[in-house]
Amino acid sequence: MVGTVDEVRAELVKQWQVFPAEYITLINHYAQTPAGVVIETLDTFQRHIKPALDEVIHEAHAKAAAAE
């Protein structure tokens, strides 16, 4: 998946809303990528995308608990 931070976050949230998952595997091709760029990419994911996915998981758990 490629795009802006907002585009990637929106697409992943859409997918998580259909099928909430508790983890994601990021497959990147970093062989020729400078270490600083790799770290920045992972940091961006952790700060700007993962919190939105965590919220989807939280909501899914709350709905499941309410249904019990």
N, CA and C of each residue as an Amber inpcrd file, in Angstrom:
protein
   204
   0.8510000  -1.1510000   0.0000000   0.0000000   0.0000000   0.0000000
   0.9060000   1.2260000   0.0000000   0.5990000   2.1360000  -0.8740000
   1.3660000   3.3730000  -0.9520000   0.4010000   4.5460000  -0.9460000
   0.9060000   5.6870000  -0.5980000   0.1020000   6.9010000  -0.5880000
   0.5810000   7.8180000   0.5080000  -0.1910000   8.8650000   0.7260000
   0.1220000   9.7750000   1.8220000  -0.2050000   9.0820000   3.1390000
   0.2390000   9.6670000   4.2140000  -0.0820000   9.1110000   5.5330000
  -1.5950000   9.0180000   5.6940000  -2.3020000  10.0660000   5.3130000
  -3.7640000  10.0700000   5.4480000  -4.4160000   8.9920000   4.5930000
  -3.9260000   8.7900000   3.3750000  -4.4950000   7.7720000   2.4840000
  -4.2560000   6.3680000   3.0160000  -3.0390000   6.1050000   3.4700000
  -2.7200000   4.7750000   4.0030000  -3.5240000   4.5050000   5.2680000
  -3.5890000   5.4960000   6.1600000  -4.3590000   5.3350000   7.3970000
  -5.8250000   5.0490000   7.0670000  -6.4020000   5.8150000   6.1700000
  -7.8150000   5.6330000   5.8290000  -8.0700000   4.2500000   5.2400000
  -7.2020000   3.7890000   4.3680000  -7.3910000   2.4690000   3.7550000
  -7.2400000   1.3550000   4.7880000  -6.2370000   1.4640000   5.6540000
  -6.0630000   0.4320000   6.6740000  -7.2090000   0.4370000   7.6760000
  -7.6870000   1.5980000   8.0630000  -8.8320000   1.6670000   8.9780000
 -10.0420000   1.0160000   8.3200000 -10.2590000   1.2940000   7.0470000
 -11.3770000   0.6760000   6.3200000 -11.2620000  -0.8470000   6.3430000
 -10.0520000  -1.3540000   6.1140000  -9.8480000  -2.8030000   6.1460000
 -10.0380000  -3.3530000   7.5540000  -9.5340000  -2.6470000   8.5630000
  -9.6610000  -3.1020000   9.9580000 -11.1220000  -3.1290000  10.3950000
 -11.9330000  -2.2090000   9.8880000 -13.3410000  -2.1790000  10.2570000
 -14.0740000  -3.4030000   9.7230000 -13.6030000  -3.9530000   8.6170000
 -14.1880000  -5.1710000   8.0580000 -13.6520000  -6.3920000   8.7830000
 -12.3560000  -6.3970000   9.0440000 -11.7210000  -7.5450000   9.6800000
 -10.6780000  -7.0480000  10.6720000 -11.1070000  -6.7530000  11.9050000
 -10.1450000  -6.2660000  12.9030000  -9.0500000  -7.2980000  13.1580000
  -7.8410000  -6.8360000  13.1900000  -6.7060000  -7.7150000  13.4570000
  -5.9250000  -7.1350000  14.6270000  -5.1970000  -7.9940000  15.2950000
  -4.4310000  -7.5220000  16.4370000  -2.9730000  -7.2650000  16.0960000
  -2.5850000  -7.5270000  14.8800000  -1.2260000  -7.2070000  14.4690000
  -1.1890000  -7.0140000  12.9620000  -0.1200000  -6.4090000  12.5040000
   0.0950000  -6.1850000  11.0860000   1.5470000  -6.5460000  10.7900000
   1.7650000  -7.1180000   9.6510000   3.1150000  -7.4110000   9.2000000
   3.4540000  -6.4180000   8.1020000   4.4520000  -5.6320000   8.3320000
   4.9070000  -4.6730000   7.3300000   6.0710000  -5.2820000   6.5690000
   5.9190000  -5.3840000   5.2800000   6.9840000  -5.9340000   4.4420000
   7.5170000  -4.7860000   3.5960000   8.7300000  -4.4410000   3.8510000
   9.3590000  -3.3340000   3.1490000  10.6600000  -3.8150000   2.5040000
  11.0410000  -3.1600000   1.4600000  12.2910000  -3.4890000   0.7760000
  13.3030000  -2.3850000   1.0790000  14.1010000  -2.6340000   2.0880000
  15.0040000  -1.6230000   2.5960000  16.4690000  -1.8390000   2.1970000
  16.7400000  -2.7420000   1.2900000  18.1280000  -3.0820000   0.9810000
  18.9680000  -1.8600000   0.6050000  18.4200000  -0.9770000  -0.1960000
  19.1840000   0.1880000  -0.6370000  18.7140000   1.4850000   0.0190000
  17.8530000   1.3730000   1.0230000  17.2900000   2.5510000   1.6700000
  18.1560000   2.9580000   2.8600000  18.5040000   4.2290000   2.9540000
  19.2970000   4.6770000   4.1100000  18.5590000   4.3970000   5.4240000
  19.3100000   4.0660000   6.4410000  18.7370000   3.7060000   7.7460000
  17.8190000   4.7920000   8.2760000  18.1710000   6.0450000   8.1070000
  17.3500000   7.1380000   8.6100000  15.9750000   7.1710000   7.9760000
  15.8960000   6.8410000   6.7000000  14.6100000   6.8080000   6.0050000
  13.7630000   5.6490000   6.5290000  14.3940000   4.5080000   6.7550000
  13.6870000   3.3490000   7.3040000  13.1090000   3.6900000   8.6730000
  13.9160000   4.2780000   9.5230000  13.4720000   4.6350000  10.8680000
  12.3520000   5.6580000  10.8020000  12.4660000   6.6400000   9.9160000
  11.4160000   7.6500000   9.7680000  10.1020000   7.0230000   9.3120000
  10.1750000   6.0710000   8.3930000   8.9770000   5.3910000   7.9010000
   8.2920000   4.6260000   9.0250000   9.0620000   3.8740000   9.7920000
   8.4920000   3.1080000  10.9040000   7.9410000   4.0380000  11.9860000
   8.6390000   5.1310000  12.2510000   8.1700000   6.1020000  13.2330000
   6.8530000   6.7370000  12.7880000   6.7550000   7.0750000  11.5180000
   5.5210000   7.6540000  10.9840000   4.3670000   6.6760000  11.1440000
   4.6060000   5.4090000  10.8380000   3.5580000   4.4010000  11.0040000
   3.1200000   4.3330000  12.4640000   4.0610000   4.2580000  13.3680000
   3.7480000   4.1230000  14.8010000   2.9990000   5.3360000  15.3450000
   3.3530000   6.5130000  14.8960000   2.7650000   7.7400000  15.4430000
   1.4430000   8.1290000  14.7830000   1.3040000   7.8560000  13.4780000
   0.1820000   8.4190000  12.7370000  -0.8230000   7.4060000  12.2030000
  -0.4490000   6.1480000  12.1280000  -1.3560000   5.1340000  11.5690000
  -1.7870000   4.1430000  12.6390000  -0.8480000   3.6070000  13.3930000
  -1.1710000   2.5860000  14.3950000  -2.2080000   3.0430000  15.4160000
  -2.1720000   4.2750000  15.9070000  -3.2100000   4.6790000  16.8680000
  -4.6260000   4.5570000  16.3000000  -4.7980000   4.8470000  15.0250000
  -6.1220000   4.7080000  14.4060000  -6.5320000   3.2450000  14.3350000
  -5.5830000   2.3630000  14.0740000  -5.8830000   0.9240000  14.0370000
  -6.2020000   0.4100000  15.4370000  -5.4710000   0.9040000  16.4260000
  -5.7500000   0.5210000  17.8140000  -7.1660000   0.9140000  18.2150000
  -7.6220000   2.0700000  17.7580000  -8.9790000   2.5300000  18.0710000
 -10.0250000   1.5990000  17.4520000  -9.7780000   1.1290000  16.2440000
 -10.7090000   0.1860000  15.6090000 -10.7790000  -1.0980000  16.4260000
  -9.6450000  -1.5910000  16.8820000  -9.6080000  -2.8050000  17.7040000
 -10.3570000  -2.5720000  19.0100000 -10.1350000  -1.4280000  19.6320000
 -10.8270000  -1.0980000  20.8850000 -12.3400000  -1.1020000  20.6750000
 -12.7860000  -0.4780000  19.5980000 -14.2250000  -0.4390000  19.3000000
 -14.7720000  -1.8380000  19.0340000 -14.0170000  -2.6730000  18.3340000
 -14.4650000  -4.0410000  18.0610000 -14.5950000  -4.8310000  19.3570000
 -13.6370000  -4.6580000  20.2660000 -13.7140000  -5.3550000  21.5570000
 -14.8930000  -4.8630000  22.3770000 -15.1460000  -3.5550000  22.3380000
 -16.2730000  -2.9940000  23.0900000 -17.5990000  -3.5230000  22.5490000
 -17.7300000  -3.6160000  21.2420000 -18.9600000  -4.1580000  20.6420000
 -19.1450000  -5.6230000  21.0150000 -18.0480000  -6.3780000  20.9960000
 -18.1250000  -7.7910000  21.3450000 -18.5340000  -7.9640000  22.8090000
 -17.9760000  -7.1320000  23.6830000 -18.3060000  -7.2070000  25.0990000
 -19.7590000  -6.8310000  25.3400000 -20.2490000  -5.8520000  24.6270000
 -21.6450000  -5.4190000  24.7810000 -22.6200000  -6.4850000  24.2730000
 -22.1880000  -7.2740000  23.3340000 -23.0610000  -8.3050000  22.7560000
 -23.1600000  -9.5350000  23.6700000 -22.2520000  -9.6550000  24.6120000
 -22.2530000 -10.8260000  25.4950000 -23.3770000 -10.7860000  26.4940000
